[in-house]
Amino acid sequence: MAASTLTEVARLAGVSPATASRVLNGSARKPGKDITERVRQAAESLGYIPNAQAQGLAKSSSGLIGLIVHDIADPYFAAIARGVQEAAREQHKMVLLATTGGGPTEEREAVAAFAARRADSIVIAGSRSCRTEDQDGNAELAAELDRYCRNGGQVAVVGHPVVGATVQEGYHVVRVPNQELARRLAAELAAGWDGDFVIVGGPEGLLTSDDRVRGFQEGLERAGRPQAEVLRTAFNRSGGYDAGLQLAGRIKAPGSGEAAPKLCIFAVNDVMAIGTAAALRAEGLRIPRDAAIAGFDDIETLRDFRPALSTVRLPLEDIGRLATRATRGRPDGEEGEEAAPGAVTGEVTLRRSTEAA
Amino acid sequence: MAASTLTEVARLAGVSPATASRVLNGSARKPGKDITERVRQAAESLGYIPNAQAQGLAKSSSGLIGLIVHDIADPYFAAIARGVQEAAREQHKMVLLATTGGGPTEEREAVAAFAARRADSIVIAGSRSCRTEDQDGNAELAAELDRYCRNGGQVAVVGHPVVGATVQEGYHVVRVPNQELARRLAAELAAGWDGDFVIVGGPEGLLTSDDRVRGFQEGLERAGRPQAEVLRTAFNRSGGYDAGLQLAGRIKAPGSGEAAPKLCIFAVNDVMAIGTAAALRAEGLRIPRDAAIAGFDDIETLRDFRPALSTVRLPLEDIGRLATRATRGRPDGEEGEEAAPGAVTGEVTLRRSTEAA
DNA sequence: CTGTTAGCGCGTTCAT
DNA sequence: ATGAACGCGCTAACAG
C-alpha cells in the first residue's frame, strides 16, 4: 500500500529508473518524445508522487524555507509570514514554521531543527533581545546559525543581526528603520500636541522596542520637548493594557484642573497601543479627548479600530518577501551587485487618535 | 564543509555507525555506558546534527504536519495555526505551511506537495466549497486525499468533509456546529430586537458561510420572524465593506420616518462584520444607533473594537489543536474508543453592537 | 539518447 | 552488547 516509487514507474514504462527520473523531474537533457510519453502515462496511472525526502538526500537540498516567529497568531508575524509564503511560492519552496515565544534558546532549537531538515534557508522574524539573561542563549543561537551558514545555509534576519553572530556569507539582515521612523513620528506628533509625552515600551533589551523608544526620544529632543517617561511592560496587548491602567490612574488622579496638560501616549507597537486604549476606555477615559495615543506597525486588522490609530506604517508583507528573497540571491536571473536587498521604508500615519481637537 | 554525518561521528568515537545511531537517536536497546559517553562527546565536538531527510527515508516517516489555510494573515487562520503549532510541538513534529487562497485546485497541489514530503498528517483548515465551478477541483482534491490516506497518511479537516471524499481510515473531521450556533445567535438577537434582519454572507456554496446563513434563518423562523434577506459578497473584510455601503444607502435613503424599523445585520464572520461596520461609519451611520451588527468567530484581535461586536465565540486555537491531535490518535498513552475528538462548542456573545438602546 | 553503477545518510535486520 | 550488510527512493556520474 505504500506510495509507488520511481522504479515501479520505470518498470511499468519499460525503461530504466534514470530515464524515468529524467522525464518526471527536471533534468538537463530530455529523453525521446515517445519514451517521455510512455513514462508520463505510467506515472499517471500509478499516481506516482516523487519522494521529496529521497530527492533531497540525493541532491542535498530540500526545497524548504524555515520561518521563525514569536507567535504566528500575532498579526505582526502573520503579515510577515504571508510575505514569506509568497516569496517561497515564487521559489517553488515550502515554508516550515517554528513558533518560539521569543526566547533565544527556543530559537536555537528551531534553527537546529531546520538544519536537521536541511532547510535551504531560514528567516528569523522576531525581535532580538540583548538582555543579560539572554546572553548565553544568544551566543548559542549565534553559534548554531554560524554553523548552519558554514554548511551552506542561508539566513535572513528581520530588524537586527543576531547578537554576537559572525557576519559571513549567507547571512543577511533586512534592516527596518525603526529608530528613524519613531523619530519622525515624534516630530510630527510634537508639532500638533502641547501636552506631555509618555512611552509605553517593551522590556528593556528588546532591540526593536529599544530602537523605537530611542528614536522617539530623539524626535522629542529635536523638537525642543522634554524627554518622555518610559513605562516598561510586556511587548503585547496585555502589557499595553497594564500600562494603560496605570496611566489612567495618573490622568484622573491629580488635581486635574481643567487645564491639566493632556498626555500623548506612544506605545511601541499597535497591539500594545490597542491594549492601552482599551484600559483607558475601561477606566472611563476617552481618546483623544482625555489622552492621545499612537502605535507602530499599522497592523491591517487594526485599521478599523476607532478612533483611528496614529501609527507608523510598515510594509510587513514586503519585509517577509524581501527577507525570503535575500536568501536566494536575485529572483530568476536578475543581475547587479547583490543589489540592495530592497530598502524597507515606513510612513508616519497620523489619524484621529492623536488629534488635538 | 558539509555537515558532519553519523559515520564521521562513529569513526571519531571508534565505533560502528550502527552503535552511534543507537546512542544518538532513540533506539530500543542502549549500548554500554562508556561507549555512550564516547559517542556523545564525538557528536558534540563535531557539532553533529542528524539528517532528518535520511532518517525519514529510512523510517519512512518525516515528523512533518502539513497545514493548509486560505491565508495565514487572516486572524481566523492564524489562530487555528497557533493551535496546530502547539499540538505539533507536543508530538515533536514540525509544521509545514501552505497558503491556497481557498481554491480546491491549489489545495490539491498542496496535498500533493505534502504527500511528496511524506508529511505524517495534513490539517485542512479552510472552508469547503460546493460551487459547481469547484466541482472538478473538489473531485481531484478528494482523489488526492484518498490516495494520501491509502498510503497511510492522516487527514483532519476543519468544518466539513471534503466534498466527495471517501470516508476511510485516517480521515477525520472536526465538526464545528456553525449552523446550530448561528441559530442560537438569531434566537438571542431576535429576543432583543424589533427591526428587520439582513444577512451578509459569503459566496453561495461556501459551506461554512452557508451553514451560518441557514442556521440564522432557522433561528429567525423559530422566533416567529420573517426570513432575512441575504447579501452575497466576498468572504473577507472588503466583501463586508461592499455590503455595508449598499446597506448604508438603503438605511439612509427611504422615507426614513423617525419610526423606520432599525436593521440588524448579521455578517457571517467577524472580519466581514468589521468591514460592514466600517462602511456604515464611512457613510455617517452609527452603531448600534442606526443599525445593529453581529459577526461570528470572536477573533481575538477584534475584541477591542468599539462598539464591541456581538458574535459567536469559537475556540479557534482548540480547533487547531484538536484537528492536529485527531491525526495522531490519543496523546501519549490515553485510551478509549477513538474518544470523541473533543467536541467543539461555541458561545453566543452579545455585546454593544446589537444593543437596542 | 539510454542504461548501469554508485552513492546521499541513516535505521535495521542479521550474525557475531 | 556490538558490528556488517542491506535497503529506503532518488540523482549523478559514467559507460554503452
XYZ file of C-alpha atoms in Angstrom, chain B residues 1 7 31 49 53 55 62 69 90 97 105 109 123 129 134 142 161 185-187 194 203 214 222 230 296 327 336 339:
29
model
C 32.278 21.973 4.600
C 29.537 7.833 10.094
C 24.798 0.482 24.433
C 23.070 17.219 13.521
C 15.792 13.570 5.389
C 16.090 9.445 8.850
C 9.016 12.563 8.276
C -5.089 27.576 5.087
C 3.621 18.114 21.715
C 2.538 25.662 5.844
C -7.018 23.181 -7.201
C -1.415 20.892 -5.147
C -4.723 19.533 8.532
C -16.865 24.989 -1.347
C -15.282 23.921 -7.991
C -10.773 14.207 -2.909
C -15.521 16.808 4.943
C -27.380 33.734 17.800
C -30.504 34.552 15.820
C -32.670 33.492 18.727
C -37.716 44.599 16.903
C -20.474 33.464 -1.926
C -29.079 28.604 7.185
C -38.393 29.652 15.244
C -29.183 37.606 2.151
C -19.091 35.224 14.024
C -4.443 12.748 13.233
C -10.829 4.997 24.908
C -12.747 9.092 22.096
